[in-house]
Amino acid sequence: MNPEQLFAQLRKLAASLSAKQLVGLGVVFVAVIGVVVGSAYYISQPTYSLLVGDMDAETANAVIGKLKTNKIAYQLSDGGRSVSVPVEKVDELRLEMSSGGLPSAGRIGFEIFDKPAFGTTEFLEHVNYRRAIEGELARTIGTLSEVASARVHIAMAKESLFVDEDQPAKASVVLRLKANRPLAQATVHGIANLVAGSVESLRPESVVILDTYGRPLTKPADDDTALGSAAQADRQQQIERDLTQRVVALLEPVVGEGRVRVNVAAHLNPESVEETEERWDPASVVRSRQTTTETGATAGSNGGVAGARANQPSALSTAATNPANAAAPAVTSVAAGSSVAALLAPTPPGKSSEITNYEVGKTTRHTISPQGSLAKLSVAVILDDERVAAKDGAAPTTKSWDPDGLKRVHGLVAAAVGFDEGRGDQLTVENIAFDVAPAEPEPPKPTVMQQFTDALKEQWPGALRGIAIFGLAMLALFGVLRPIARAATRTVTAAALPAAAGVAPGASAARLPTVKDLEGQIEAELDAATPRDRRLPVLTKRVAKLASDEPEQLARIVRGWIAEGDR
């Protein structure tokens, strides 16, 4: 069918319909087209996934600017704090933004010096340096698992010619915590030390840390109780964890995997102890001894005649006391000026003295026990029943541990944990049968039908939308448009057909003329107008005219004849 015939039939169809029918047909057609186009647009929309969430205004502005530059569709949610992009581009965009330093909360780091600026003053250089430090510290603090974002403000130290007018460096940090969870005091001190270590002449006590609700997180420098308690708790947990792993690793090869339970409780000294001990030895100890001896010659020399000769040693006494001259004949040598009476006088006896000093022994011991040292250890070990291998490949059986076996295990555990009875340690090893849960059967391998069902469950939203749109389009096409077109076509055909003979005008509108009615009408016209011998030329001319004026009607009549001939 060429376009001219199509437009001619459409014009004929429009002429056969009333204005109300035309308006209804147009409304239905527009509605169906709108539903189909809207459904197709809804199906073509991508599925969005979260790219970045829980952002501040500066970070959201930077991320959206990057997406607009790359012409990537996005959606905002959570009051502009979360950005979603098509799910197939999430991973790629996250890698691209991470390489570009996003999200960085809009803070500028040391990349501010990447592009040199000519004509920059010294004051502006100092300001840029401070901005770079603040940005880098904010990024570093933001990487902590408990911190969502951070802002850092630094007041640099100012030196003066007068010492009293020097202004020390100060810093303030504002933290936005994840899910408003409290921050551990050890983490707060770590952040303060991080900021202090990054800025010259900045002390940790000069760093003020707040959260977004204005609550101070730092405490005075002399309040170290919380920090010490946290460190001591961490040390206690570490000791208990290490000892538990050590005992389990020691016993599992013996008793079997999962057949031993160990619980270790370590008690630490909450405070440091400094002790000085002095011990005195009751036994006397000689510290020093002094002995003085005076001989007879030395004593008699004091009674001589004053003068130079009297001070000289006596020859007689020397000869008498010399052992080499003991066997020689006595020879007396009398010094000049010496009297015989003085030589013959008896020698006075010698004298000696001794001084001994005694000391009492003392031992001094100075002991310092640091805070957090191990004070007591409590260990509890539970063993499952002992397994006994069965003969002939049967399943192994279990039995209770005998006392000798428990004693051996007790000795092994004591050696592993460093058991010290003098310290008050406790170690308990007991045999208690474990409650074994029945083994769950291995799930069967999924069949092809199950795999198809699982895939259908994953893809059912998109498939359901496609089926719904297709069904709606078919319903609009075959349930609305096609019945309307058929009704319009029947109306046009009925109006084009002539009224049947012997049928009232009101009845002709309700029923279309059949082939027999048309044949009877033609026979009546031929009998009234022409004789018998001229029927064939008139009939041929009439059929040719009917074929030229009403080709569709003629085709319908021919089809009717063919159908009657087949019957």
mmCIF file of N, CA and C in Angstrom, residues 419-493:
data_model
loop_
_atom_site.group_PDB
_atom_site.id
_atom_site.type_symbol
_atom_site.label_atom_id
_atom_site.label_comp_id
_atom_site.label_asym_id
_atom_site.label_seq_id
_atom_site.Cartn_x
_atom_site.Cartn_y
_atom_site.Cartn_z
ATOM 1 N N PHE A 419 54.551 -20.217 85.694
ATOM 2 C CA PHE A 419 53.841 -20.313 86.967
ATOM 3 C C PHE A 419 54.802 -20.098 88.129
ATOM 4 N N ASP A 420 54.414 -19.232 89.071
ATOM 5 C CA ASP A 420 55.222 -18.927 90.257
ATOM 6 C C ASP A 420 54.318 -19.038 91.470
ATOM 7 N N GLU A 421 54.516 -20.109 92.240
ATOM 8 C CA GLU A 421 53.661 -20.329 93.411
ATOM 9 C C GLU A 421 53.916 -19.298 94.485
ATOM 10 N N GLY A 422 55.172 -18.838 94.598
ATOM 11 C CA GLY A 422 55.478 -17.824 95.598
ATOM 12 C C GLY A 422 54.804 -16.499 95.327
ATOM 13 N N ARG A 423 54.492 -16.226 94.093
ATOM 14 C CA ARG A 423 53.811 -14.986 93.734
ATOM 15 C C ARG A 423 52.309 -15.077 93.980
ATOM 16 N N GLY A 424 51.806 -16.270 94.239
ATOM 17 C CA GLY A 424 50.374 -16.458 94.461
ATOM 18 C C GLY A 424 49.620 -16.870 93.219
ATOM 19 N N ASP A 425 50.310 -17.397 92.196
ATOM 20 C CA ASP A 425 49.637 -17.803 90.962
ATOM 21 C C ASP A 425 48.755 -19.010 91.209
ATOM 22 N N GLN A 426 47.699 -19.105 90.384
ATOM 23 C CA GLN A 426 46.765 -20.228 90.459
ATOM 24 C C GLN A 426 46.673 -20.893 89.090
ATOM 25 N N LEU A 427 46.676 -22.225 89.092
ATOM 26 C CA LEU A 427 46.577 -22.998 87.850
ATOM 27 C C LEU A 427 45.656 -24.177 88.095
ATOM 28 N N THR A 428 44.605 -24.262 87.291
ATOM 29 C CA THR A 428 43.612 -25.326 87.425
ATOM 30 C C THR A 428 43.448 -26.026 86.082
ATOM 31 N N VAL A 429 43.576 -27.359 86.096
ATOM 32 C CA VAL A 429 43.393 -28.179 84.895
ATOM 33 C C VAL A 429 42.316 -29.208 85.205
ATOM 34 N N GLU A 430 41.216 -29.182 84.454
ATOM 35 C CA GLU A 430 40.087 -30.081 84.679
ATOM 36 C C GLU A 430 39.704 -30.765 83.375
ATOM 37 N N ASN A 431 39.120 -31.936 83.530
ATOM 38 C CA ASN A 431 38.631 -32.707 82.395
ATOM 39 C C ASN A 431 37.105 -32.692 82.420
ATOM 40 N N ILE A 432 36.508 -32.032 81.430
ATOM 41 C CA ILE A 432 35.056 -31.947 81.309
ATOM 42 C C ILE A 432 34.711 -32.253 79.854
ATOM 43 N N ALA A 433 33.783 -33.178 79.655
ATOM 44 C CA ALA A 433 33.399 -33.569 78.303
ATOM 45 C C ALA A 433 32.697 -32.409 77.609
ATOM 46 N N PHE A 434 33.092 -32.133 76.369
ATOM 47 C CA PHE A 434 32.485 -31.062 75.591
ATOM 48 C C PHE A 434 31.168 -31.534 74.993
ATOM 49 N N ASP A 435 30.263 -30.586 74.824
ATOM 50 C CA ASP A 435 28.983 -30.863 74.167
ATOM 51 C C ASP A 435 29.190 -30.660 72.669
ATOM 52 N N VAL A 436 29.255 -31.754 71.944
ATOM 53 C CA VAL A 436 29.546 -31.700 70.514
ATOM 54 C C VAL A 436 28.240 -31.578 69.748
ATOM 55 N N ALA A 437 28.112 -30.550 68.942
ATOM 56 C CA ALA A 437 26.918 -30.366 68.116
ATOM 57 C C ALA A 437 26.946 -31.343 66.955
ATOM 58 N N PRO A 438 25.779 -31.819 66.537
ATOM 59 C CA PRO A 438 25.762 -32.753 65.397
ATOM 60 C C PRO A 438 26.286 -32.093 64.136
ATOM 61 N N ALA A 439 27.037 -32.846 63.403
ATOM 62 C CA ALA A 439 27.649 -32.318 62.184
ATOM 63 C C ALA A 439 26.579 -32.058 61.131
ATOM 64 N N GLU A 440 26.627 -30.884 60.569
ATOM 65 C CA GLU A 440 25.676 -30.537 59.533
ATOM 66 C C GLU A 440 26.099 -31.161 58.212
ATOM 67 N N PRO A 441 25.137 -31.732 57.489
ATOM 68 C CA PRO A 441 25.501 -32.340 56.194
ATOM 69 C C PRO A 441 25.952 -31.275 55.202
ATOM 70 N N GLU A 442 26.831 -31.672 54.354
ATOM 71 C CA GLU A 442 27.338 -30.752 53.338
ATOM 72 C C GLU A 442 26.225 -30.429 52.348
ATOM 73 N N PRO A 443 26.022 -29.172 52.076
ATOM 74 C CA PRO A 443 24.919 -28.829 51.157
ATOM 75 C C PRO A 443 25.167 -29.412 49.783
ATOM 76 N N PRO A 444 24.126 -29.905 49.146
ATOM 77 C CA PRO A 444 24.305 -30.493 47.809
ATOM 78 C C PRO A 444 24.677 -29.433 46.785
ATOM 79 N N LYS A 445 25.300 -29.888 45.737
ATOM 80 C CA LYS A 445 25.707 -28.984 44.669
ATOM 81 C C LYS A 445 24.472 -28.471 43.947
ATOM 82 N N PRO A 446 24.369 -27.181 43.742
ATOM 83 C CA PRO A 446 23.158 -26.645 43.107
ATOM 84 C C PRO A 446 23.013 -27.154 41.677
ATOM 85 N N THR A 447 21.788 -27.484 41.320
ATOM 86 C CA THR A 447 21.493 -27.948 39.977
ATOM 87 C C THR A 447 21.392 -26.758 39.016
ATOM 88 N N VAL A 448 21.207 -27.097 37.754
ATOM 89 C CA VAL A 448 21.072 -26.046 36.736
ATOM 90 C C VAL A 448 19.819 -25.222 36.991
ATOM 91 N N MET A 449 18.751 -25.880 37.417
ATOM 92 C CA MET A 449 17.514 -25.159 37.703
ATOM 93 C C MET A 449 17.694 -24.214 38.886
ATOM 94 N N GLN A 450 18.404 -24.667 39.911
ATOM 95 C CA GLN A 450 18.643 -23.804 41.055
ATOM 96 C C GLN A 450 19.526 -22.613 40.679
ATOM 97 N N GLN A 451 20.548 -22.866 39.851
ATOM 98 C CA GLN A 451 21.367 -21.752 39.397
ATOM 99 C C GLN A 451 20.555 -20.749 38.583
ATOM 100 N N PHE A 452 19.663 -21.276 37.743
ATOM 101 C CA PHE A 452 18.802 -20.371 36.985
ATOM 102 C C PHE A 452 17.882 -19.582 37.912
ATOM 103 N N THR A 453 17.370 -20.261 38.956
ATOM 104 C CA THR A 453 16.499 -19.568 39.914
ATOM 105 C C THR A 453 17.263 -18.488 40.668
ATOM 106 N N ASP A 454 18.502 -18.791 41.077
ATOM 107 C CA ASP A 454 19.293 -17.785 41.777
ATOM 108 C C ASP A 454 19.585 -16.580 40.884
ATOM 109 N N ALA A 455 19.935 -16.863 39.631
ATOM 110 C CA ALA A 455 20.180 -15.755 38.710
ATOM 111 C C ALA A 455 18.918 -14.933 38.483
ATOM 112 N N LEU A 456 17.769 -15.617 38.444
ATOM 113 C CA LEU A 456 16.506 -14.904 38.268
ATOM 114 C C LEU A 456 16.187 -14.035 39.483
ATOM 115 N N LYS A 457 16.541 -14.528 40.689
ATOM 116 C CA LYS A 457 16.309 -13.723 41.893
ATOM 117 C C LYS A 457 17.161 -12.467 41.885
ATOM 118 N N GLU A 458 18.375 -12.575 41.336
ATOM 119 C CA GLU A 458 19.237 -11.410 41.302
ATOM 120 C C GLU A 458 18.800 -10.402 40.239
ATOM 121 N N GLN A 459 18.276 -10.927 39.115
ATOM 122 C CA GLN A 459 17.928 -10.046 38.008
ATOM 123 C C GLN A 459 16.430 -9.771 37.892
ATOM 124 N N TRP A 460 15.655 -10.214 38.898
ATOM 125 C CA TRP A 460 14.212 -10.100 38.746
ATOM 126 C C TRP A 460 13.705 -8.662 38.723
ATOM 127 N N PRO A 461 14.320 -7.668 39.379
ATOM 128 C CA PRO A 461 13.736 -6.317 39.265
ATOM 129 C C PRO A 461 13.731 -5.788 37.838
ATOM 130 N N GLY A 462 14.894 -5.907 37.147
ATOM 131 C CA GLY A 462 14.934 -5.424 35.775
ATOM 132 C C GLY A 462 14.046 -6.229 34.847
ATOM 133 N N ALA A 463 14.046 -7.570 35.042
ATOM 134 C CA ALA A 463 13.201 -8.403 34.192
ATOM 135 C C ALA A 463 11.722 -8.108 34.432
ATOM 136 N N LEU A 464 11.351 -7.881 35.683
ATOM 137 C CA LEU A 464 9.948 -7.581 35.975
ATOM 138 C C LEU A 464 9.525 -6.264 35.349
ATOM 139 N N ARG A 465 10.409 -5.272 35.388
ATOM 140 C CA ARG A 465 10.068 -4.004 34.764
ATOM 141 C C ARG A 465 9.902 -4.163 33.251
ATOM 142 N N GLY A 466 10.809 -4.937 32.611
ATOM 143 C CA GLY A 466 10.687 -5.146 31.172
ATOM 144 C C GLY A 466 9.409 -5.874 30.794
ATOM 145 N N ILE A 467 9.068 -6.926 31.575
ATOM 146 C CA ILE A 467 7.835 -7.670 31.285
ATOM 147 C C ILE A 467 6.610 -6.789 31.488
ATOM 148 N N ALA A 468 6.638 -5.971 32.532
ATOM 149 C CA ALA A 468 5.488 -5.096 32.786
ATOM 150 C C ALA A 468 5.309 -4.078 31.664
ATOM 151 N N ILE A 469 6.397 -3.512 31.189
ATOM 152 C CA ILE A 469 6.295 -2.531 30.101
ATOM 153 C C ILE A 469 5.823 -3.201 28.817
ATOM 154 N N PHE A 470 6.361 -4.386 28.525
ATOM 155 C CA PHE A 470 5.940 -5.093 27.310
ATOM 156 C C PHE A 470 4.457 -5.464 27.385
ATOM 157 N N GLY A 471 4.020 -5.949 28.545
ATOM 158 C CA GLY A 471 2.607 -6.291 28.687
ATOM 159 C C GLY A 471 1.710 -5.073 28.574
ATOM 160 N N LEU A 472 2.160 -3.948 29.143
ATOM 161 C CA LEU A 472 1.364 -2.727 29.040
ATOM 162 C C LEU A 472 1.262 -2.254 27.593
ATOM 163 N N ALA A 473 2.386 -2.340 26.868
ATOM 164 C CA ALA A 473 2.347 -1.937 25.457
ATOM 165 C C ALA A 473 1.430 -2.849 24.648
ATOM 166 N N MET A 474 1.488 -4.161 24.874
ATOM 167 C CA MET A 474 0.609 -5.080 24.157
ATOM 168 C C MET A 474 -0.856 -4.840 24.503
ATOM 169 N N LEU A 475 -1.104 -4.562 25.798
ATOM 170 C CA LEU A 475 -2.479 -4.281 26.195
ATOM 171 C C LEU A 475 -3.010 -3.025 25.523
ATOM 172 N N ALA A 476 -2.164 -2.003 25.445
ATOM 173 C CA ALA A 476 -2.602 -0.770 24.796
ATOM 174 C C ALA A 476 -2.804 -0.978 23.307
ATOM 175 N N LEU A 477 -1.946 -1.801 22.691
ATOM 176 C CA LEU A 477 -2.033 -2.002 21.246
ATOM 177 C C LEU A 477 -3.222 -2.869 20.861
ATOM 178 N N PHE A 478 -3.328 -4.045 21.512
ATOM 179 C CA PHE A 478 -4.374 -4.995 21.124
ATOM 180 C C PHE A 478 -5.672 -4.819 21.902
ATOM 181 N N GLY A 479 -5.613 -4.196 23.066
ATOM 182 C CA GLY A 479 -6.831 -4.052 23.854
ATOM 183 C C GLY A 479 -7.514 -2.725 23.685
ATOM 184 N N VAL A 480 -6.789 -1.703 23.194
ATOM 185 C CA VAL A 480 -7.398 -0.375 23.072
ATOM 186 C C VAL A 480 -7.399 0.095 21.624
ATOM 187 N N LEU A 481 -6.217 0.189 21.030
ATOM 188 C CA LEU A 481 -6.115 0.759 19.689
ATOM 189 C C LEU A 481 -6.762 -0.144 18.641
ATOM 190 N N ARG A 482 -6.506 -1.454 18.705
ATOM 191 C CA ARG A 482 -7.037 -2.346 17.677
ATOM 192 C C ARG A 482 -8.568 -2.412 17.717
ATOM 193 N N PRO A 483 -9.222 -2.564 18.896
ATOM 194 C CA PRO A 483 -10.695 -2.536 18.889
ATOM 195 C C PRO A 483 -11.263 -1.233 18.366
ATOM 196 N N ILE A 484 -10.635 -0.096 18.678
ATOM 197 C CA ILE A 484 -11.133 1.185 18.186
ATOM 198 C C ILE A 484 -11.006 1.257 16.669
ATOM 199 N N ALA A 485 -9.881 0.776 16.155
ATOM 200 C CA ALA A 485 -9.686 0.795 14.700
ATOM 201 C C ALA A 485 -10.690 -0.125 13.998
ATOM 202 N N ARG A 486 -10.954 -1.293 14.577
ATOM 203 C CA ARG A 486 -11.928 -2.206 13.970
ATOM 204 C C ARG A 486 -13.319 -1.591 13.958
ATOM 205 N N ALA A 487 -13.680 -0.962 15.071
ATOM 206 C CA ALA A 487 -15.014 -0.346 15.121
ATOM 207 C C ALA A 487 -15.137 0.767 14.096
ATOM 208 N N ALA A 488 -14.065 1.562 13.951
ATOM 209 C CA ALA A 488 -14.116 2.643 12.957
ATOM 210 C C ALA A 488 -14.199 2.080 11.548
ATOM 211 N N THR A 489 -13.468 1.001 11.294
ATOM 212 C CA THR A 489 -13.492 0.386 9.957
ATOM 213 C C THR A 489 -14.868 -0.172 9.637
ATOM 214 N N ARG A 490 -15.484 -0.815 10.599
ATOM 215 C CA ARG A 490 -16.840 -1.352 10.365
ATOM 216 C C ARG A 490 -17.839 -0.239 10.103
ATOM 217 N N THR A 491 -17.663 0.885 10.780
ATOM 218 C CA THR A 491 -18.581 2.014 10.571
ATOM 219 C C THR A 491 -18.453 2.563 9.162
ATOM 220 N N VAL A 492 -17.213 2.693 8.690
ATOM 221 C CA VAL A 492 -16.991 3.207 7.332
ATOM 222 C C VAL A 492 -17.545 2.253 6.296
ATOM 223 N N THR A 493 -17.345 0.950 6.486
ATOM 224 C CA THR A 493 -17.824 -0.056 5.534
ATOM 225 C C THR A 493 -19.347 -0.082 5.481
#
